[in-house]
Short mmCIF file of C-alpha atoms in Angstrom, two decimals:
data_model
loop_
_atom_site.label_atom_id
_atom_site.label_comp_id
_atom_site.label_asym_id
_atom_site.label_seq_id
_atom_site.Cartn_x
_atom_site.Cartn_y
_atom_site.Cartn_z
CA ILE K 770 -22.83 9.14 6.74
CA ALA K 771 -20.11 9.84 10.05
CA ARG K 772 -17.46 7.24 10.77
CA ARG K 773 -18.49 7.66 13.93
CA ASP K 774 -21.69 6.58 13.65
CA ASN K 775 -20.42 3.47 11.59
CA HIS K 776 -17.76 2.23 14.21
CA GLN K 777 -14.68 3.07 12.03
CA GLY K 778 -11.63 4.66 12.57
CA THR K 779 -8.23 5.15 10.93
CA VAL K 780 -5.24 3.43 12.69
CA VAL K 781 -1.74 4.41 11.73
CA LEU K 782 0.56 1.40 10.89
CA GLU K 783 3.81 3.27 10.34
CA THR K 784 5.61 6.39 10.47
CA ARG K 785 9.15 7.76 9.26
CA THR K 786 10.37 10.77 9.81
CA VAL K 787 13.55 12.25 8.29
CA TYR K 788 15.92 15.25 10.11
CA ARG K 789 17.79 17.27 7.63
CA ARG K 790 18.57 19.49 10.34
CA LYS K 791 18.53 19.72 14.16
CA ILE K 792 14.78 21.77 14.88
CA GLY K 793 15.62 23.85 18.24
CA ILE K 794 13.07 24.45 20.54
CA GLY K 795 10.74 27.29 19.75
CA THR K 796 11.66 27.29 16.07
CA PRO K 797 8.79 28.84 13.88
CA THR K 798 8.09 26.10 11.99
CA LEU K 799 5.50 25.65 8.98
CA VAL K 800 3.93 21.88 8.35
CA ILE K 801 2.66 21.17 4.98
CA SER K 802 0.92 17.86 4.86
CA GLY K 803 -1.18 15.94 2.38
CA LEU K 804 -2.04 12.55 1.09
CA LEU K 805 0.37 10.99 -1.67
CA ASP K 806 -1.42 7.94 -2.39
CA HIS K 807 -3.66 5.20 -1.31
CA THR K 808 -5.24 2.07 -2.02
CA ASP K 809 -8.82 0.62 -1.04
CA LYS K 810 -7.60 -0.34 2.32
CA ALA K 811 -4.47 2.22 2.96
CA LEU K 812 -3.64 5.85 3.12
CA HIS K 813 0.18 7.62 2.50
CA ILE K 814 0.34 10.59 4.01
CA GLY K 815 3.32 13.00 3.57
CA HIS K 816 4.78 16.07 5.88
CA LEU K 817 7.25 18.54 5.01
CA MET K 818 8.22 20.65 7.75
CA TYR K 819 10.04 24.29 6.90
CA ASP K 820 11.53 26.74 9.15
CA VAL K 821 9.55 29.87 8.75
CA GLU K 822 12.01 32.49 8.70
CA SER K 823 14.97 30.96 6.38
CA GLY K 824 12.54 28.48 3.92
CA GLU K 825 14.76 25.93 5.19
CA LEU K 826 12.88 22.13 5.16
CA MET K 827 14.16 20.91 8.23
CA ALA K 828 12.23 17.72 8.14
CA THR K 829 10.24 15.02 6.02
CA GLY K 830 7.66 12.53 7.46
CA GLU K 831 5.88 10.32 5.96
CA ALA K 832 2.41 8.02 7.63
CA VAL K 833 0.78 4.43 6.31
CA GLY K 834 -2.40 4.31 7.83
CA VAL K 835 -5.52 2.02 6.94
CA LEU K 836 -9.32 2.51 8.22
CA PHE K 837 -10.69 0.22 10.78
CA ASP K 838 -13.62 -1.13 11.48
CA GLN K 839 -13.93 -0.72 15.30
CA LYS K 840 -16.68 -3.93 15.92
CA ALA K 841 -14.68 -6.38 13.56
CA ARG K 842 -11.28 -5.53 15.01
CA ARG K 843 -9.86 -5.22 11.61
CA SER K 844 -8.79 -3.32 8.10
CA MET K 845 -11.43 -2.86 5.97
CA ALA K 846 -12.05 -1.19 2.37
CA MET K 847 -12.91 2.42 2.08
CA SER K 848 -16.42 2.79 0.30
CA ALA K 849 -16.64 4.01 -3.49
CA GLU K 850 -17.94 7.60 -1.81
CA GLN K 851 -14.54 7.53 0.89
CA ARG K 852 -12.53 7.18 -1.88
CA ALA K 853 -13.93 9.67 -4.33
CA LYS K 854 -13.14 12.74 -1.69
CA LEU K 855 -9.80 11.77 -1.51
CA VAL K 856 -7.23 13.87 -3.34
CA VAL K 857 -3.65 12.72 -4.06
CA ILE K 858 -1.27 15.58 -3.64
CA LYS K 859 1.56 14.65 -6.55
CA PRO K 860 4.01 17.93 -6.01
CA LEU K 861 4.21 16.92 -2.30
CA ARG K 862 5.70 13.57 -2.78
CA ASN K 863 8.81 15.15 -4.80
CA GLY K 864 9.78 17.07 -1.38
CA LEU K 865 10.03 13.68 0.20
#
């Protein structure tokens, strides 16, 4: 069941970025993202940003978002089917 057909979307409530060093324009960057945790309504997403050439961790990021009912204009709980598709990447949390 497509979220668009059910008038569902996601909304980011908070983001946080921690720069561990200056990132120059054109720096080749590898971004690894994954789900850190979730509740019935919220998703906690993490990002690790590495310098491709040196392997150095340049920045980390986190975001919290919710599933949003576009008709009711409010957050909503994920269905059991939606929650079953989520996979938490615990090793990613160690890098944040």
